[in-house]
mmCIF file of C-alpha atoms and ligand atoms in Angstrom:
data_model
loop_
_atom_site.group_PDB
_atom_site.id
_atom_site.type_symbol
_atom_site.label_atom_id
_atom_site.label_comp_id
_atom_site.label_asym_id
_atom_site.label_seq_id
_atom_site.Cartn_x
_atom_site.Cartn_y
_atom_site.Cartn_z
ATOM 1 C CA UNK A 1498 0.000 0.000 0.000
ATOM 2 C CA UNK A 1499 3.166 2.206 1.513
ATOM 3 C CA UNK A 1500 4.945 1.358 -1.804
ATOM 4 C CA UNK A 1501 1.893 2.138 -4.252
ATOM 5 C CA UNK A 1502 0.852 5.714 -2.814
ATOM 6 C CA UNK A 1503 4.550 6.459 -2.948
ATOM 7 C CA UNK A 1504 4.816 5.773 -6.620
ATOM 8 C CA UNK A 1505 1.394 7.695 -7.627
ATOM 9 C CA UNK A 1506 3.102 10.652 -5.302
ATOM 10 C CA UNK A 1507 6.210 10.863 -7.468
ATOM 11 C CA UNK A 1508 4.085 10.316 -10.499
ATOM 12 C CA UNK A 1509 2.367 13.417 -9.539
ATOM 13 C CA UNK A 1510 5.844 15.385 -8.725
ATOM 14 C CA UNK A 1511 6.955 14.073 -12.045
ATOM 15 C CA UNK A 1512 4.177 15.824 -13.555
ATOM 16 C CA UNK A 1513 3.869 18.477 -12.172
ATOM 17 C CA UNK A 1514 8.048 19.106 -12.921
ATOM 18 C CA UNK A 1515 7.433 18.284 -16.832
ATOM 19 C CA UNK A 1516 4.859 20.886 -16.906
ATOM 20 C CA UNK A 1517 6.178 23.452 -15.270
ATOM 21 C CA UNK A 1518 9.257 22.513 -17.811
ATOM 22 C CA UNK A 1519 6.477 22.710 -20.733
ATOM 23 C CA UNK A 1520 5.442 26.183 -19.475
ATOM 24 C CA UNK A 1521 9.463 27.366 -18.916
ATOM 25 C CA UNK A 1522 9.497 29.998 -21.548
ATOM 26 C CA UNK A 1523 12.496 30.087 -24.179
ATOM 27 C CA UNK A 1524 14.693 33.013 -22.996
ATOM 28 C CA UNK A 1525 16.354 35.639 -25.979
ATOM 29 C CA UNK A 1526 19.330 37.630 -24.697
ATOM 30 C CA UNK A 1527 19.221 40.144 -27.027
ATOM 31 C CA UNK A 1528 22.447 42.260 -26.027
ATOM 32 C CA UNK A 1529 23.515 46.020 -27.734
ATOM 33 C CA UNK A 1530 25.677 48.731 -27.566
ATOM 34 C CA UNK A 1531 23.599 51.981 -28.071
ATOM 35 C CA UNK A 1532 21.145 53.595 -25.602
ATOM 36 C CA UNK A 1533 17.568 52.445 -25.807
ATOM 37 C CA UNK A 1534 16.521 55.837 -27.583
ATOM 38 C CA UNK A 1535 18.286 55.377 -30.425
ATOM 39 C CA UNK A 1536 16.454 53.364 -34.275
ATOM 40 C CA UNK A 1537 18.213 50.321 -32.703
ATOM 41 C CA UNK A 1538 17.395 50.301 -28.799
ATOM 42 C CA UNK A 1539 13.923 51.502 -30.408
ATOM 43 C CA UNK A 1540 13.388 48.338 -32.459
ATOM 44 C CA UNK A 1541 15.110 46.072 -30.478
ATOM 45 C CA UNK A 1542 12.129 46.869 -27.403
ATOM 46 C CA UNK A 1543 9.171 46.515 -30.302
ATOM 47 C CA UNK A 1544 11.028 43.082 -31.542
ATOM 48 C CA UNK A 1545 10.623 41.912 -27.407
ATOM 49 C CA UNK A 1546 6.950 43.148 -27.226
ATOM 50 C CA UNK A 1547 5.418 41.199 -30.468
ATOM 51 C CA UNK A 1548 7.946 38.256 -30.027
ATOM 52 C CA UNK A 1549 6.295 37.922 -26.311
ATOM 53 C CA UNK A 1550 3.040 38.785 -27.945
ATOM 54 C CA UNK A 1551 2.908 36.865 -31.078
ATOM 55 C CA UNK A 1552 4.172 33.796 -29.093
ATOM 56 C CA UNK A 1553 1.919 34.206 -26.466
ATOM 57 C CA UNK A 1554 4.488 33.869 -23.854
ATOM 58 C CA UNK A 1555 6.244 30.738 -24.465
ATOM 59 C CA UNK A 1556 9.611 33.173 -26.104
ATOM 60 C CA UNK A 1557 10.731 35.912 -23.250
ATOM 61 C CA UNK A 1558 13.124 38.762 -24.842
ATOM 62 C CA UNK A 1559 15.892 40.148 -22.582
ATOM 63 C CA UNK A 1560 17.304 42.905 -23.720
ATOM 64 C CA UNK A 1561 20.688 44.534 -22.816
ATOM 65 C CA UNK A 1562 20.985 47.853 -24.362
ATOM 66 C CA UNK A 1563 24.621 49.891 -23.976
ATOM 67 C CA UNK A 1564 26.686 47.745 -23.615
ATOM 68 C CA UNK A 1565 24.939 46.948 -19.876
ATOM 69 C CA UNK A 1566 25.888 42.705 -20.471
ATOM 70 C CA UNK A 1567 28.756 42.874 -23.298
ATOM 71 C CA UNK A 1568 30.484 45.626 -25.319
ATOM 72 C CA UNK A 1569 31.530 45.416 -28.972
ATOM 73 C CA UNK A 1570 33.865 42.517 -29.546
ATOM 74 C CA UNK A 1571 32.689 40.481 -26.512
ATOM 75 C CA UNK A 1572 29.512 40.490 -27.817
ATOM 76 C CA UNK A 1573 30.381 39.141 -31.080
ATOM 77 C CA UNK A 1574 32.137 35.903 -29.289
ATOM 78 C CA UNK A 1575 29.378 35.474 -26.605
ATOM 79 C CA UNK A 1576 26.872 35.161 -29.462
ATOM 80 C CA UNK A 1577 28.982 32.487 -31.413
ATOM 81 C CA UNK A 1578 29.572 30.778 -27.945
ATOM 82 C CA UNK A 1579 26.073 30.759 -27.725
ATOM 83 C CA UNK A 1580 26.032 33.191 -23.946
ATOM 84 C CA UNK A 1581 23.597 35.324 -26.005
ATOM 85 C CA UNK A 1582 21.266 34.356 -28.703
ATOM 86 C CA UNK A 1583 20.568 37.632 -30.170
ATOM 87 C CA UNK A 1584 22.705 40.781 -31.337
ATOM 88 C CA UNK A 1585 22.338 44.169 -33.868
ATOM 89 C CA UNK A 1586 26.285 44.838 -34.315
ATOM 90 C CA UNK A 1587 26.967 47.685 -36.923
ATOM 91 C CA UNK A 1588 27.931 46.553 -40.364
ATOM 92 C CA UNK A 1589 31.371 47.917 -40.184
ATOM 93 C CA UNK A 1590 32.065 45.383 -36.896
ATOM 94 C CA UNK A 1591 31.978 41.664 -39.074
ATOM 95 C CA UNK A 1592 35.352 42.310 -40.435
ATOM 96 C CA UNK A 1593 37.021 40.611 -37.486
ATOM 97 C CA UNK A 1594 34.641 37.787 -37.637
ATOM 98 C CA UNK A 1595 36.173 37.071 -41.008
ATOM 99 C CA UNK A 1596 33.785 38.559 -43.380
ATOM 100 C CA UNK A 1597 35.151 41.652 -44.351
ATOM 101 C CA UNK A 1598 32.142 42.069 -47.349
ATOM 102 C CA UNK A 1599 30.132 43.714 -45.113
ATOM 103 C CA UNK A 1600 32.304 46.382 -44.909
ATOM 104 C CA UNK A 1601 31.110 47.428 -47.985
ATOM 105 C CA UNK A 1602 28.546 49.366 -46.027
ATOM 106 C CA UNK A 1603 31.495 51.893 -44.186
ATOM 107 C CA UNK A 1604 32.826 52.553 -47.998
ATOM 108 C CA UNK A 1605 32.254 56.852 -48.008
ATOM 109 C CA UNK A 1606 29.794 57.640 -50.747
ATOM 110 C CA UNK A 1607 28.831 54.480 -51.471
ATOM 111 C CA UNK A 1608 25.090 55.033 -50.537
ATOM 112 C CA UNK A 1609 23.697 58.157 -52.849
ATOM 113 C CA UNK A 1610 20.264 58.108 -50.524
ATOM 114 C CA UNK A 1611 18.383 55.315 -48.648
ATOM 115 C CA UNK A 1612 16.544 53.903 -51.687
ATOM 116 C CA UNK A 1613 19.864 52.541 -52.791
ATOM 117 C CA UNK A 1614 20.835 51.354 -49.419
ATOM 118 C CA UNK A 1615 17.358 49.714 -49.105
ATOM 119 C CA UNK A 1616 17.264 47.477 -53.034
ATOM 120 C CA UNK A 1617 20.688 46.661 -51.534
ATOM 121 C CA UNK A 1618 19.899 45.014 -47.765
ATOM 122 C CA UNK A 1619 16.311 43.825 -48.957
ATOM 123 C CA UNK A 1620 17.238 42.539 -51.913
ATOM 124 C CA UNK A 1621 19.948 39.499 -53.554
ATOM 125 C CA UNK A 1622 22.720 41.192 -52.074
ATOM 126 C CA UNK A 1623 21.520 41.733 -48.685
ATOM 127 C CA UNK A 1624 20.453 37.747 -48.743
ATOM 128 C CA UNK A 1625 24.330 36.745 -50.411
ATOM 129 C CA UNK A 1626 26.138 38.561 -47.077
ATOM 130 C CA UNK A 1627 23.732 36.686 -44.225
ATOM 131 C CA UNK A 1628 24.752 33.166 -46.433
ATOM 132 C CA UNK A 1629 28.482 34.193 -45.386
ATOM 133 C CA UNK A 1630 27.155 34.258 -41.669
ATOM 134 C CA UNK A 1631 26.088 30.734 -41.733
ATOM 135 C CA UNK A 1632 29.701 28.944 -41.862
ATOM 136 C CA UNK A 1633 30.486 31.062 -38.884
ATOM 137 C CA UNK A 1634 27.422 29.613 -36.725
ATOM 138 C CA UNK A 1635 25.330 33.211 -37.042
ATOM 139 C CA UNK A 1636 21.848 33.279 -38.831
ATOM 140 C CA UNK A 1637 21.011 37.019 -40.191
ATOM 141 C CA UNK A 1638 17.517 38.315 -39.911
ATOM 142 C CA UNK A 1639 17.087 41.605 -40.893
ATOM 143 C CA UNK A 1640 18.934 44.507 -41.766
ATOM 144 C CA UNK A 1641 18.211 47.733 -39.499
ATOM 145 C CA UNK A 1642 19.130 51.155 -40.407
ATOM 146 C CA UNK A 1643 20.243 54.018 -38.704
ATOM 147 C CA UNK A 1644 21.886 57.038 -40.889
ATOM 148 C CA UNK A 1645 24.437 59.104 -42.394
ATOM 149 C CA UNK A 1646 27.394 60.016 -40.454
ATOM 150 C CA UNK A 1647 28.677 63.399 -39.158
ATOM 151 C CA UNK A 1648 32.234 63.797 -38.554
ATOM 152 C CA UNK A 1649 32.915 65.324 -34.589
ATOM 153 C CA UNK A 1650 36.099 66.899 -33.201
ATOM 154 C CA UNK A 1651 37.134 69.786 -31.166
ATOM 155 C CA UNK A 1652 38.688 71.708 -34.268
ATOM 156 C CA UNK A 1653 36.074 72.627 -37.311
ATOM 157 C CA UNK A 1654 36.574 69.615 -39.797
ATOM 158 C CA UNK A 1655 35.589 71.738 -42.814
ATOM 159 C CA UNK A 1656 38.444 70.216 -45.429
ATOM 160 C CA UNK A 1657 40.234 67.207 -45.377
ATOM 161 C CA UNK A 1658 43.746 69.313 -44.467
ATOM 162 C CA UNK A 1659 41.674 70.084 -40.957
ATOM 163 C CA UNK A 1660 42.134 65.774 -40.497
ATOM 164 C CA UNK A 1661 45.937 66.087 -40.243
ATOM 165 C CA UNK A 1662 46.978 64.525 -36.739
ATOM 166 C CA UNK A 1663 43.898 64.019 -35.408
ATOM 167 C CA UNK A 1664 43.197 60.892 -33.741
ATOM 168 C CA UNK A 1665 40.080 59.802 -34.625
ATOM 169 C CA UNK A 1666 38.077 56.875 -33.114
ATOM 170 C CA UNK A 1667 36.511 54.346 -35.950
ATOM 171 C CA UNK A 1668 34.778 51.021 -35.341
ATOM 172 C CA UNK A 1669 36.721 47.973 -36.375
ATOM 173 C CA UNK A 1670 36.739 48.075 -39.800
ATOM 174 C CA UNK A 1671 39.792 48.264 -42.753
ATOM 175 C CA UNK A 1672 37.756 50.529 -44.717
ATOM 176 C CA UNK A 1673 37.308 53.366 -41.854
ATOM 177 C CA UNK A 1674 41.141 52.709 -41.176
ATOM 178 C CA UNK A 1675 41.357 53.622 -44.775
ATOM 179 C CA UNK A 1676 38.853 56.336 -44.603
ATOM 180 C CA UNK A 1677 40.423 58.574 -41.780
ATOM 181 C CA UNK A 1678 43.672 57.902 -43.906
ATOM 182 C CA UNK A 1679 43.129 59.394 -46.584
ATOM 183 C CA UNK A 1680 41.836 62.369 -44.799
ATOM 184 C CA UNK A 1681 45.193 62.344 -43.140
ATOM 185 C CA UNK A 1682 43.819 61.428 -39.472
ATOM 186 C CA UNK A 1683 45.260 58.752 -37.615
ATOM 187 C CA UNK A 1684 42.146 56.383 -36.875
ATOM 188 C CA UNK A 1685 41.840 54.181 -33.440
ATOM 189 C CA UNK A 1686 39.600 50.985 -33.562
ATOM 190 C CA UNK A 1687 37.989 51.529 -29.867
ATOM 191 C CA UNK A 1688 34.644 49.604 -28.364
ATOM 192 C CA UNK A 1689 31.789 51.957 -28.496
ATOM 193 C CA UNK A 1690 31.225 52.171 -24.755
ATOM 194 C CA UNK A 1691 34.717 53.254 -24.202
ATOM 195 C CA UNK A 1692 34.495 56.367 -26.764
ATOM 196 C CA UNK A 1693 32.761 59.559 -24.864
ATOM 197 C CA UNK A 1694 35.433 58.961 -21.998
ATOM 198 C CA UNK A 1695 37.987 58.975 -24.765
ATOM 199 C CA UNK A 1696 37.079 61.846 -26.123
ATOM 200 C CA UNK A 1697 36.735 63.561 -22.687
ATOM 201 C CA UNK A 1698 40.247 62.515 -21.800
ATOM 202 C CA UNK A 1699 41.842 63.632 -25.628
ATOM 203 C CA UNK A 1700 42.730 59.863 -25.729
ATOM 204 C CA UNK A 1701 41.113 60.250 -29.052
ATOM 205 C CA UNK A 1702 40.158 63.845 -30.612
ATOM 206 C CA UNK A 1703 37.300 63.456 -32.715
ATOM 207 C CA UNK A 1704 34.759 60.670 -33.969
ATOM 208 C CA UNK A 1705 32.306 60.047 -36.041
ATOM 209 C CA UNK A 1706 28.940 58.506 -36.001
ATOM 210 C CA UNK A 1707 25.083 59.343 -36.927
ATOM 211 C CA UNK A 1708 23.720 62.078 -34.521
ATOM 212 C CA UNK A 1709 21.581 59.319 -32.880
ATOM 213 C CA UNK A 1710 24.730 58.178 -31.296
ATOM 214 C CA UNK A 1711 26.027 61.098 -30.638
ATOM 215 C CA UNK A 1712 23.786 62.549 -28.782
ATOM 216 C CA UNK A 1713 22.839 59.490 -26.646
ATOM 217 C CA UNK A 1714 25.786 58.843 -25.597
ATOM 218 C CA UNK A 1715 26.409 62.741 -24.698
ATOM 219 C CA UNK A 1716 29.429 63.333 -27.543
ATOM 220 C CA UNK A 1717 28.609 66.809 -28.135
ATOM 221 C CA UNK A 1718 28.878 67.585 -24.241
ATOM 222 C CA UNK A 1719 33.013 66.780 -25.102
ATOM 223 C CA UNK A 1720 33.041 68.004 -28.551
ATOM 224 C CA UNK A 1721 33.515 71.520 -30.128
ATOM 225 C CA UNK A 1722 32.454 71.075 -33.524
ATOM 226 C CA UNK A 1723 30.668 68.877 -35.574
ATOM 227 C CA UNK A 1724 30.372 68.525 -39.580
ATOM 228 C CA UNK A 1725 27.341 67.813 -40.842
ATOM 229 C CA UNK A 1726 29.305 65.661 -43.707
ATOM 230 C CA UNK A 1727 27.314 62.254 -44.486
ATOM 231 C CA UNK A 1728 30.581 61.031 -45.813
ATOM 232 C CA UNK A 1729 29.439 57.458 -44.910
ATOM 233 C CA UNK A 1730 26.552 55.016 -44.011
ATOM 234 C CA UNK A 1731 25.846 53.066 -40.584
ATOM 235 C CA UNK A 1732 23.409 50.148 -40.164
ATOM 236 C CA UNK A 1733 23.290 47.399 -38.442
ATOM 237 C CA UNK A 1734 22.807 43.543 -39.165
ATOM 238 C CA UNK A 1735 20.054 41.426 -36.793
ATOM 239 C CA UNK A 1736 21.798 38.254 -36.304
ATOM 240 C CA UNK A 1737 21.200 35.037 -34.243
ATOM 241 C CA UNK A 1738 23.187 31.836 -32.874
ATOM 242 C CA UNK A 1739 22.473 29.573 -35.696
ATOM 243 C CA UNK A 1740 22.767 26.439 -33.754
ATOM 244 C CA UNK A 1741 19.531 28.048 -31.137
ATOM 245 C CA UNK A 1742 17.918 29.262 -34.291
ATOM 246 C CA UNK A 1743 17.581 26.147 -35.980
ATOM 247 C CA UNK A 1744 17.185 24.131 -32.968
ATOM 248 C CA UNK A 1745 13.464 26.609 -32.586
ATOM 249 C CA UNK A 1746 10.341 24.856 -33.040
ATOM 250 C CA UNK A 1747 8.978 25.446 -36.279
ATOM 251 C CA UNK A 1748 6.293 27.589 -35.203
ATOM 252 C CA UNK A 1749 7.900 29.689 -32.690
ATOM 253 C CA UNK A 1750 10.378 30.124 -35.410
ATOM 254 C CA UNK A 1751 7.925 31.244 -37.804
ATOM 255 C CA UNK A 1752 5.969 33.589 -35.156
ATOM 256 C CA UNK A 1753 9.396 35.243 -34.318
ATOM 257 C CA UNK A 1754 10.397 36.267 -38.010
ATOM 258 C CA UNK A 1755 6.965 37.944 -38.116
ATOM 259 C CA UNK A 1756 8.025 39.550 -35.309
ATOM 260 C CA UNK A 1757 11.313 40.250 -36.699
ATOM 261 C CA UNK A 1758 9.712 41.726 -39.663
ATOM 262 C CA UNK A 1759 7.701 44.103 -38.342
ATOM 263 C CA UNK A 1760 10.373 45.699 -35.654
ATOM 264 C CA UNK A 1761 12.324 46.115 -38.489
ATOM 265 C CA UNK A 1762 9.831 48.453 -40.504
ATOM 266 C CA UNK A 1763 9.278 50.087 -37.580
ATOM 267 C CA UNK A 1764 12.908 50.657 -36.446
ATOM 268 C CA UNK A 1765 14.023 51.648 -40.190
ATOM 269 C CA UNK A 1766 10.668 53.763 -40.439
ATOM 270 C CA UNK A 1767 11.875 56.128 -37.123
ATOM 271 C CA UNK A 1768 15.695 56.339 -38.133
ATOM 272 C CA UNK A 1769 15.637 59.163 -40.425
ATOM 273 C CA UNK A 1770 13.640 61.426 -38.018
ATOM 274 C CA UNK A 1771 15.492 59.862 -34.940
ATOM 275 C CA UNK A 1772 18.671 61.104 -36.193
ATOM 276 C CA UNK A 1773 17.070 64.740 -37.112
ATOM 277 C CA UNK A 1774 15.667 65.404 -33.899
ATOM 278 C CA UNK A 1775 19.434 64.204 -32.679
ATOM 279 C CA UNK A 1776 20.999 66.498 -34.763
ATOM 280 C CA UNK A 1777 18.500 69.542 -33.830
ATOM 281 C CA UNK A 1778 18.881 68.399 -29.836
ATOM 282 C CA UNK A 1779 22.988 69.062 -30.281
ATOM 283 C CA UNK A 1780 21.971 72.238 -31.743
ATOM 284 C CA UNK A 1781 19.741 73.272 -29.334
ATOM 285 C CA UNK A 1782 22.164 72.145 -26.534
ATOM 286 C CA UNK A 1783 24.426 75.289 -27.831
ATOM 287 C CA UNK A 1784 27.389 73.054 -26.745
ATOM 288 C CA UNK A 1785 28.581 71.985 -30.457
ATOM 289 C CA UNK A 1786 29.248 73.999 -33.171
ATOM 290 C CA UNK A 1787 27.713 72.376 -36.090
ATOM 291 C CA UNK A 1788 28.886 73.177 -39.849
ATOM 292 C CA UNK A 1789 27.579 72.220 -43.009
ATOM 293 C CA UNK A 1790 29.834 71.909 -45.954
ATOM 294 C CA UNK A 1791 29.661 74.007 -48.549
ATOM 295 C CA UNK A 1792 29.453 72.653 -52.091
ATOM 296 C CA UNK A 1793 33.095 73.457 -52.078
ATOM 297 C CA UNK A 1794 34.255 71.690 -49.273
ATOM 298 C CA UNK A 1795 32.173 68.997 -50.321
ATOM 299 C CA UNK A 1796 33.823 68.181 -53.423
ATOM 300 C CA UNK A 1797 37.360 68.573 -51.085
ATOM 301 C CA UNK A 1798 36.076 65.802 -49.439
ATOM 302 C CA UNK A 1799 34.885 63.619 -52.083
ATOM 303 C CA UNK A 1800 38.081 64.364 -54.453
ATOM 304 C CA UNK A 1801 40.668 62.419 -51.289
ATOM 305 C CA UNK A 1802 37.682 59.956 -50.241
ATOM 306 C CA UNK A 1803 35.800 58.108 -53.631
ATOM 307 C CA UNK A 1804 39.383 56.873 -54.241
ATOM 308 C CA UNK A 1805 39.012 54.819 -50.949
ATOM 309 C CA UNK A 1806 36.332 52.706 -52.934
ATOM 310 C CA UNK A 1807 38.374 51.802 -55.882
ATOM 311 C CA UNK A 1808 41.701 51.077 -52.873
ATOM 312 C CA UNK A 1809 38.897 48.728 -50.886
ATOM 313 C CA UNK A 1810 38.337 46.576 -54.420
ATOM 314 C CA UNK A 1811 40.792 43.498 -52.688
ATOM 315 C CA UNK A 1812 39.458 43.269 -49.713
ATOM 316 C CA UNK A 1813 35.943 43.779 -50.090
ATOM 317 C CA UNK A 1814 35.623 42.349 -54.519
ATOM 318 C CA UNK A 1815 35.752 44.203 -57.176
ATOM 319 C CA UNK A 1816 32.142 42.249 -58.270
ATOM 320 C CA UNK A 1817 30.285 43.428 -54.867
ATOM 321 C CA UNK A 1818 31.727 47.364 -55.302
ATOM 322 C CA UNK A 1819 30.011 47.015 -58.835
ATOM 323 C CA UNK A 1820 26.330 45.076 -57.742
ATOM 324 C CA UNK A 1821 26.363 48.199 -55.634
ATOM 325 C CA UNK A 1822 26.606 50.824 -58.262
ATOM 326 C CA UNK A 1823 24.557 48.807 -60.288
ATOM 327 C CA UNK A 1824 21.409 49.038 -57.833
ATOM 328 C CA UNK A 1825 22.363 53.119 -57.555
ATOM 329 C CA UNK A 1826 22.436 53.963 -61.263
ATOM 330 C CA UNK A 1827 19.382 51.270 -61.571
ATOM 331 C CA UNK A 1828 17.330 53.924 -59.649
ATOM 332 C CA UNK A 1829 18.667 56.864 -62.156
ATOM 333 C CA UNK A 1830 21.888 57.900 -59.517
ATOM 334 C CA UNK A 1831 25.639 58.775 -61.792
HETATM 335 C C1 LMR B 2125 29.787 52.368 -33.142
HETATM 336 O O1 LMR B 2125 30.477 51.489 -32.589
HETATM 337 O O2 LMR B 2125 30.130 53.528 -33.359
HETATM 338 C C2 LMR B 2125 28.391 51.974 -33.555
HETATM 339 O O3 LMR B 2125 28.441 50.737 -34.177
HETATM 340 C C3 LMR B 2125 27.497 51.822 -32.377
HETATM 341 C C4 LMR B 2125 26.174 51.269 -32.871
HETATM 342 O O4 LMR B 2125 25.966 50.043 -32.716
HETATM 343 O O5 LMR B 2125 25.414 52.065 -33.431
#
């Protein structure tokens, strides 16, 4: 009797333990670098409410915006380890990881307005990069923009001969190196969380970045001058931990790139304005001056910097460079 009320007990502990395991929901560390106002920490929150929503429950997001769990190159290897299942690095930060294509993205000029920068990430060449994920255990899921850069420092940057000396912080990425180069600036790779004290110390002088970022991270407080320049593009790539990914049930998969989807119109749909009410914020803050280049100065700058896409042909192909263009002069650009 002892023996048989013992056995329905555990049956019942049993049970209960394999449901609660049934209910356990599947956990998403979704880890970033940028502050949760920004087009990224912005769609990154909307991604956790309809992945929670349109799996009722049984996926929980965690985010961790700025850097708060891992900063840039951590990140990258806790992902791969499979510590986090979810990042959005920039597209100039895969170069390390062995696929320096994406870098393609950083070259200056290479985007003549969004519309180009869209046929590219939505369409065959977008899909080619995320296949050169997959041998390095990373599934890509969307593309997420963000904006044109501005140049900071705290000396006007109003021709490239302003650049000379200046050490000038740039993601990790062969084609910035080559960027602040040929402007005659010395670049420094440095992790994103480390650059406003770097530029409040003058380990670095001067950055650059879309105002987004440089206003949430409180740049302009420690810089002088900026230069409205757009010399350069920065977006970001939504990538998973292939082996979790795949491992997903079907469904849950399927409910989370709906999910994925729609954050992703949303978060490219705010970037544009995002970065304009950035830009007017460091304006209105009276602590940066901010110049815009004169058609002058603007050719200056493209004369020493287009030749950076023609030096970036070997380490980035010749073919990609020209798919570009193609899409550009496709929708009527020179
Ligand atoms: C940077 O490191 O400057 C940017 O990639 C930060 C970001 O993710 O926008």
């Amino acid at each position: 009797m002892l023996l048989r009320s013992l056995a329905i007990s555990l049956g019942a502990c049993l049970a209960l333990a394999s449901n609660a395991m049934a209910q356990a929901p599947i956990i998403i560390k979704f880890s970033h670098v940028v502050a949760s106002d920004t087009p990224k920490g912005k769609g990154a929150e909307r991604f956790k409410e309809l992945a929670e929503k349109m799996t009722t429950g049984r996926v929980k997001v965690e985010l961790y915006p700025n850097s708060t769990l891992y900063k840039d190159k951590e990140e990258m290897e806790a992902l791969q380890l499979g510590a986090v299942q979810m990042l959005a690095p920039s597209l100039a930060k895969f170069g390390p990881l062995g696929v320096k294509e994406f870098e393609v993205f950083d070259l200056p000029y290479m985007f003549p307005g969004k519309d180009v920068l869209y046929r590219v990430t939505e369409g065959p060449i977008g899909k080619d990069l995320f296949k050169k994920l997959e041998t390095k255990g990373i599934t890509g899921l969307a593309f997420w923009d963000n904006g044109f850069k501005v140049m900071s420092a705290n000396k006007p940057l109003l021709v490239p001969a302003d650049f000379k000396g200046q050490k000038m912080r740039i993601q990790s990425s062969k084609v910035l190196d080559a960027q602040m180069r040929a402007l005659g600036a010395n670049p420094q790779v440095m992790a994103f969380s480390e650059v406003y004290q770097a530029l409040q110390t003058g380990v670095v002088d001067g950055t650059e970045n879309p105002p987004s970022n440089v206003y949430t991270q409180k740049m302009h407080e420690v810089q002088k001058n900026l230069t409205v320049s757009n010399h350069g593009y920065l977006g970001y790539a939504v990538i998973v931990n292939k082996k979790f990914w795949d491992g997903l049930p079907a469904d849950i998969r399927t409910q989370l790139e709906a999910a994925m989807k729609d954050a992703t119109k949303y978060s490219n749909a705010i970037a544009q304005q995002e970065n304009d009410q950035a830009l007017e914020l460091i304006r209105k803050s009276g602590k940066t001056a901010i110049h815009v280049l004169t058609d002058k100065e603007k050719a200056e700058w493209r004369k020493v910097l287009v030749p950076v896409q023609k030096d970036m042909e070997g380490r980035i192909g010749k073919e990609l460079i020209a798919a570009v263009n193609k899409e550009s002069a496709a929708l009527g650009y020179k």
